[in-house]
Amino acid sequence: MSDDRTLLNELLEKQKAGGLKPSDRYAIPPQPMPAQEASERRSNISEVAQGYTETQARLEAMRCLQCKTAPCMEGCPVRIRIKDFVTAIAEGQYGEALAIIKENSLLPAVCGRVCPQEVQCQEKCTVGKKFKDVDKAVAIGRLERFAADRAGAAPAVPQVAAPTGKKVAIIGSGPGSIVAAADTRRAGHEVTVFEAFHKPGGVMVYGIPEFRLPKAIVQQEIDVLKQMGVEIVCNFVVGRTRTVDQLMKDDGFDAVYVGVGAGLPSFMNIPGEHLIGVYSANEYLTRANLMKAYNFGKGADTPIAVSKRVAVLGGGNVAMDAARTALRLGAEKVYLVYRRSEKEMPARLEEVHHAKEEGVDFRILQNPKRILGNGDGNVAGMECLKYELGEPDSSGRRRPVPIEGSEFTLDVDTVIVAIGNGANPLIGQTTPGLELNKWGNIVVDEKCKTSLEGVYAGGDIVLGAATVILAMGQGRTAAAAINEYLASKA
Amino acid sequence: MSHRIVSKKQLSEHVFTMEVEAPLVAQARRPGQFVIVGVSDDYGERIPLTIAGADTAKGTIRLIWQRVGKSTSEMADLKIGETLGYVAGPLGKPTHIENFGTVVCIGGGIGNAPLLPIARGMKEAGNTVISILGARTKELVILEDEFAAFSDELIVVTDDGSHGRKALVTEPLAEICGRDPKPALAVAIGPAIMMKFCCETTRKFAVPTQVSLNTIMVDGTGMCGGCRVEVGGQTKFVCVDGPEFDGHEVNFDIMMKRLSAYRNLEQKAHEAYKQHRCRIGLND
């Protein structure tokens, strides 16, 4: 019997005999996430983190103190009853655990993998506080993933209420839209999801790489929607194929949820960004993920640069995804260039950690000044400046200040710009009366209602750049408001 | 939705046309817009193609494309009755059409296809339309009859003089721009190099010139940024800001370089496809 198994049995005995004391729980070692070896995984696209074993999951769940105040729940944007599902796992009631999660989150297999738990639920965890280390908090995200994965290949199909005769259009098919579609469908409305790409799933299929979120998981969630009777129409560009107005006036939709996600990628506005080999992270990841460019010539037809030395600009999760994708596409050297210090990086700790393990070379407090080209218009290098941290800026983070005369050149043939996105202009440009802010994002109230009657919005098109869970939260809020609105219209 | 091919024709050695079912696109499209086509639903390339026309009654759009790589060869190998994996669109901003007076429309090679609905639209809006169609050689001049049907004046030029005048399109263009009154607008669509020289020609006469850019693209909806061009010193996205721009402001040199980004990879894929096609006996 393994040590883990022995420990679990001892704890179960103790529990039976009279319960676990906090000291018993503190004594349980935090369970590490089994993962592919860094040297191996950097040349494949399979998932890096492989998920807890049953024994690990139960041990990790037993670390939870069952705080009466449940501070973890405060940290969760969709307020999952965390301690209850964790208890269910500790007791071996995995189906029950999943059912509890699903009361609030429709996509546990996704969120368990991609939520930034260390700044949400796990940041508030008493166990982590006790050890003064958020890494030692109860691994709520890993437990969520465990519960979802245990449920197997066929997630339960939610009940759908009797038909209301009302029609809802969901624009986009990312996480917010999936939740909005499910919740409005559950209320009995006829729901159609319109996706511009040829595959549904939004950022979960074009952006987040396979090694972090297997596409099969996203497909499962899409299949659940279909089984609920949601119609999914791909290759339909709202604003162009039909406008929001046409959907509502001519096609009989009573309400619309706009969840079109991120739009135009930002560039640095430095010389050389038009050179061949300069990508936005959106383009690089879309080619690699959605179009499977890593299989170019072997079943996939979309090419991607064959890079030896790559610089990724930015410090968020998308930058990490791009850097790690470049390694998997065969780059010998990948730099991650970020103008602030590592402490200011918006990426999840786990992603930073994984990227470093895989050999991404972090160049912090550096920033490009211009991208250098060869005579053929290809990237031949990047001239950078070194930075130091000055006074805090409007974001509260210390402002990076360039050090004069610190220029140096990085020898790279590819540059991937991962510094964020603007708003997609299509819906804004083609929907008269829809209020936008100065950045082009759709303005909504606390119920995710826009300035137009019957039109709701959420996710990146509202928030600028957000996370899967925040988009889901807005999808849920909007769906509740849509259900309420349609009920009042009856 | 299935996109059945209802007609297909070869216009020249490497240029093909098809009418394909896409009723929503047929209904929504305006001159100047394009679609993204996928031959297969799965891991095929997303191919941006301008819409050469539409029949709303039949629910079809007309595509004209040149066989240059694997994906466009696959399209060329499809038969009437077969289907395309998907057709997304219409994309891009429609051409601004109004009665300007006299409009000179310059098409180069395959560029005649996107130019056709724009030139016809200009005519329908009341303009005097002068069309200049150019190609390397006679065989490559496409859609001449269709332009002839509505153009007030039609000039055909070939590089080798095998049809029409032996000249580049810029030669008659300069003559027309030199007339009094000069044309109110020029619309030039064709290879980047042709559009560049058309713009240099019209600039001398201060004739405003629209061009339609066909850059590398992935999503076509303003997400990837692969189609970016420099217009008036600013970065613009062809898929959502274009495809038409003020030609006098476009940096064609950058655009031409970016168009060559995947040439080597594409050639390899195309060679592999041609060999595969030989083995399975598709060659006619």
GROMACS .gro file of N, CA and C in nm, chain A residues 269-327:
model
  177
  269ASN      N    1   0.323   4.954  -3.117
  269ASN     CA    2   0.348   5.077  -3.192
  269ASN      C    3   0.495   5.115  -3.189
  270ILE      N    4   0.578   5.017  -3.217
  270ILE     CA    5   0.721   5.043  -3.230
  270ILE      C    6   0.762   5.008  -3.373
  271PRO      N    7   0.873   5.062  -3.420
  271PRO     CA    8   0.916   5.029  -3.558
  271PRO      C    9   0.939   4.879  -3.574
  272GLY      N   10   0.899   4.828  -3.689
  272GLY     CA   11   0.928   4.688  -3.722
  272GLY      C   12   0.815   4.592  -3.695
  273GLU      N   13   0.700   4.643  -3.649
  273GLU     CA   14   0.592   4.550  -3.617
  273GLU      C   15   0.523   4.492  -3.739
  274HIS      N   16   0.556   4.546  -3.856
  274HIS     CA   17   0.496   4.491  -3.977
  274HIS      C   18   0.584   4.383  -4.039
  275LEU      N   19   0.697   4.356  -3.977
  275LEU     CA   20   0.787   4.255  -4.035
  275LEU      C   21   0.723   4.116  -4.031
  276ILE      N   22   0.767   4.032  -4.124
  276ILE     CA   23   0.720   3.892  -4.124
  276ILE      C   24   0.780   3.824  -4.002
  277GLY      N   25   0.696   3.755  -3.926
  277GLY     CA   26   0.746   3.692  -3.804
  277GLY      C   27   0.701   3.766  -3.679
  278VAL      N   28   0.628   3.877  -3.698
  278VAL     CA   29   0.566   3.945  -3.584
  278VAL      C   30   0.419   3.905  -3.581
  279TYR      N   31   0.378   3.845  -3.473
  279TYR     CA   32   0.240   3.798  -3.458
  279TYR      C   33   0.175   3.866  -3.339
  280SER      N   34   0.044   3.879  -3.345
  280SER     CA   35  -0.030   3.901  -3.221
  280SER      C   36  -0.043   3.763  -3.158
  281ALA      N   37  -0.055   3.758  -3.025
  281ALA     CA   38  -0.073   3.628  -2.960
  281ALA      C   39  -0.202   3.563  -3.010
  282ASN      N   40  -0.304   3.646  -3.036
  282ASN     CA   41  -0.430   3.592  -3.090
  282ASN      C   42  -0.405   3.513  -3.218
  283GLU      N   43  -0.328   3.572  -3.308
  283GLU     CA   44  -0.303   3.505  -3.435
  283GLU      C   45  -0.220   3.379  -3.414
  284TYR      N   46  -0.113   3.393  -3.337
  284TYR     CA   47  -0.024   3.279  -3.316
  284TYR      C   48  -0.100   3.162  -3.253
  285LEU      N   49  -0.177   3.193  -3.149
  285LEU     CA   50  -0.249   3.086  -3.080
  285LEU      C   51  -0.363   3.031  -3.165
  286THR      N   52  -0.429   3.117  -3.242
  286THR     CA   53  -0.537   3.067  -3.327
  286THR      C   54  -0.482   2.972  -3.433
  287ARG      N   55  -0.370   3.012  -3.493
  287ARG     CA   56  -0.309   2.921  -3.590
  287ARG      C   57  -0.273   2.789  -3.524
  288ALA      N   58  -0.214   2.798  -3.405
  288ALA     CA   59  -0.166   2.676  -3.340
  288ALA      C   60  -0.280   2.591  -3.284
  289ASN      N   61  -0.378   2.655  -3.221
  289ASN     CA   62  -0.482   2.578  -3.151
  289ASN      C   63  -0.599   2.542  -3.242
  290LEU      N   64  -0.670   2.646  -3.284
  290LEU     CA   65  -0.792   2.622  -3.361
  290LEU      C   66  -0.760   2.552  -3.493
  291MET      N   67  -0.654   2.599  -3.559
  291MET     CA   68  -0.623   2.548  -3.691
  291MET      C   69  -0.521   2.434  -3.687
  292LYS      N   70  -0.473   2.404  -3.568
  292LYS     CA   71  -0.379   2.293  -3.547
  292LYS      C   72  -0.255   2.303  -3.637
  293ALA      N   73  -0.197   2.422  -3.641
  293ALA     CA   74  -0.081   2.442  -3.730
  293ALA      C   75   0.037   2.353  -3.691
  294TYR      N   76   0.037   2.300  -3.568
  294TYR     CA   77   0.147   2.209  -3.532
  294TYR      C   78   0.141   2.080  -3.615
  295ASN      N   79   0.029   2.059  -3.682
  295ASN     CA   80   0.017   1.945  -3.772
  295ASN      C   81   0.026   1.988  -3.919
  296PHE      N   82   0.086   2.104  -3.944
  296PHE     CA   83   0.093   2.154  -4.082
  296PHE      C   84   0.157   2.048  -4.172
  297GLY      N   85   0.090   2.021  -4.283
  297GLY     CA   86   0.141   1.921  -4.377
  297GLY      C   87   0.108   1.779  -4.336
  298LYS      N   88   0.051   1.764  -4.216
  298LYS     CA   89   0.012   1.630  -4.170
  298LYS      C   90  -0.135   1.633  -4.130
  299GLY      N   91  -0.216   1.688  -4.216
  299GLY     CA   92  -0.359   1.692  -4.187
  299GLY      C   93  -0.413   1.831  -4.161
  300ALA      N   94  -0.324   1.925  -4.130
  300ALA     CA   95  -0.368   2.064  -4.112
  300ALA      C   96  -0.303   2.150  -4.220
  301ASP      N   97  -0.380   2.247  -4.269
  301ASP     CA   98  -0.334   2.325  -4.385
  301ASP      C   99  -0.291   2.467  -4.352
  302THR      N  100  -0.306   2.507  -4.225
  302THR     CA  101  -0.272   2.645  -4.190
  302THR      C  102  -0.127   2.651  -4.144
  303PRO      N  103  -0.047   2.732  -4.211
  303PRO     CA  104   0.095   2.738  -4.172
  303PRO      C  105   0.119   2.828  -4.052
  304ILE      N  106   0.234   2.812  -3.991
  304ILE     CA  107   0.278   2.901  -3.884
  304ILE      C  108   0.428   2.912  -3.898
  305ALA      N  109   0.485   3.021  -3.850
  305ALA     CA  110   0.629   3.042  -3.866
  305ALA      C  111   0.707   2.925  -3.807
  306VAL      N  112   0.809   2.881  -3.878
  306VAL     CA  113   0.900   2.782  -3.824
  306VAL      C  114   1.010   2.862  -3.754
  307SER      N  115   1.000   2.870  -3.622
  307SER     CA  116   1.084   2.963  -3.548
  307SER      C  117   1.194   2.891  -3.473
  308LYS      N  118   1.309   2.955  -3.467
  308LYS     CA  119   1.417   2.902  -3.385
  308LYS      C  120   1.426   2.979  -3.254
  309ARG      N  121   1.414   3.112  -3.266
  309ARG     CA  122   1.431   3.196  -3.146
  309ARG      C  123   1.315   3.295  -3.141
  310VAL      N  124   1.242   3.289  -3.032
  310VAL     CA  125   1.116   3.362  -3.022
  310VAL      C  126   1.119   3.456  -2.902
  311ALA      N  127   1.065   3.575  -2.920
  311ALA     CA  128   1.043   3.664  -2.806
  311ALA      C  129   0.893   3.685  -2.791
  312VAL      N  130   0.841   3.662  -2.672
  312VAL     CA  131   0.701   3.689  -2.643
  312VAL      C  132   0.698   3.814  -2.556
  313LEU      N  133   0.615   3.911  -2.593
  313LEU     CA  134   0.605   4.035  -2.518
  313LEU      C  135   0.480   4.035  -2.432
  314GLY      N  136   0.497   4.050  -2.302
  314GLY     CA  137   0.382   4.054  -2.213
  314GLY      C  138   0.403   3.963  -2.093
  315GLY      N  139   0.316   3.978  -1.994
  315GLY     CA  140   0.333   3.900  -1.871
  315GLY      C  141   0.206   3.836  -1.821
  316GLY      N  142   0.108   3.822  -1.911
  316GLY     CA  143  -0.019   3.761  -1.870
  316GLY      C  144  -0.027   3.614  -1.908
  317ASN      N  145  -0.141   3.555  -1.882
  317ASN     CA  146  -0.159   3.413  -1.915
  317ASN      C  147  -0.145   3.387  -2.064
  318VAL      N  148  -0.192   3.484  -2.145
  318VAL     CA  149  -0.183   3.466  -2.289
  318VAL      C  150  -0.036   3.464  -2.333
  319ALA      N  151   0.046   3.546  -2.268
  319ALA     CA  152   0.189   3.547  -2.300
  319ALA      C  153   0.251   3.411  -2.265
  320MET      N  154   0.212   3.357  -2.149
  320MET     CA  155   0.264   3.225  -2.109
  320MET      C  156   0.220   3.118  -2.210
  321ASP      N  157   0.093   3.125  -2.248
  321ASP     CA  158   0.042   3.028  -2.346
  321ASP      C  159   0.119   3.036  -2.477
  322ALA      N  160   0.147   3.158  -2.521
  322ALA     CA  161   0.218   3.176  -2.648
  322ALA      C  162   0.361   3.123  -2.636
  323ALA      N  163   0.427   3.155  -2.525
  323ALA     CA  164   0.566   3.112  -2.507
  323ALA      C  165   0.575   2.960  -2.504
  324ARG      N  166   0.484   2.900  -2.432
  324ARG     CA  167   0.489   2.753  -2.418
  324ARG      C  168   0.446   2.685  -2.547
  325THR      N  169   0.358   2.751  -2.622
  325THR     CA  170   0.320   2.696  -2.754
  325THR      C  171   0.440   2.702  -2.849
  326ALA      N  172   0.515   2.813  -2.843
  326ALA     CA  173   0.632   2.826  -2.930
  326ALA      C  174   0.732   2.713  -2.903
  327LEU      N  175   0.751   2.680  -2.777
  327LEU     CA  176   0.841   2.568  -2.744
  327LEU      C  177   0.791   2.439  -2.808
   0.00000   0.00000   0.00000
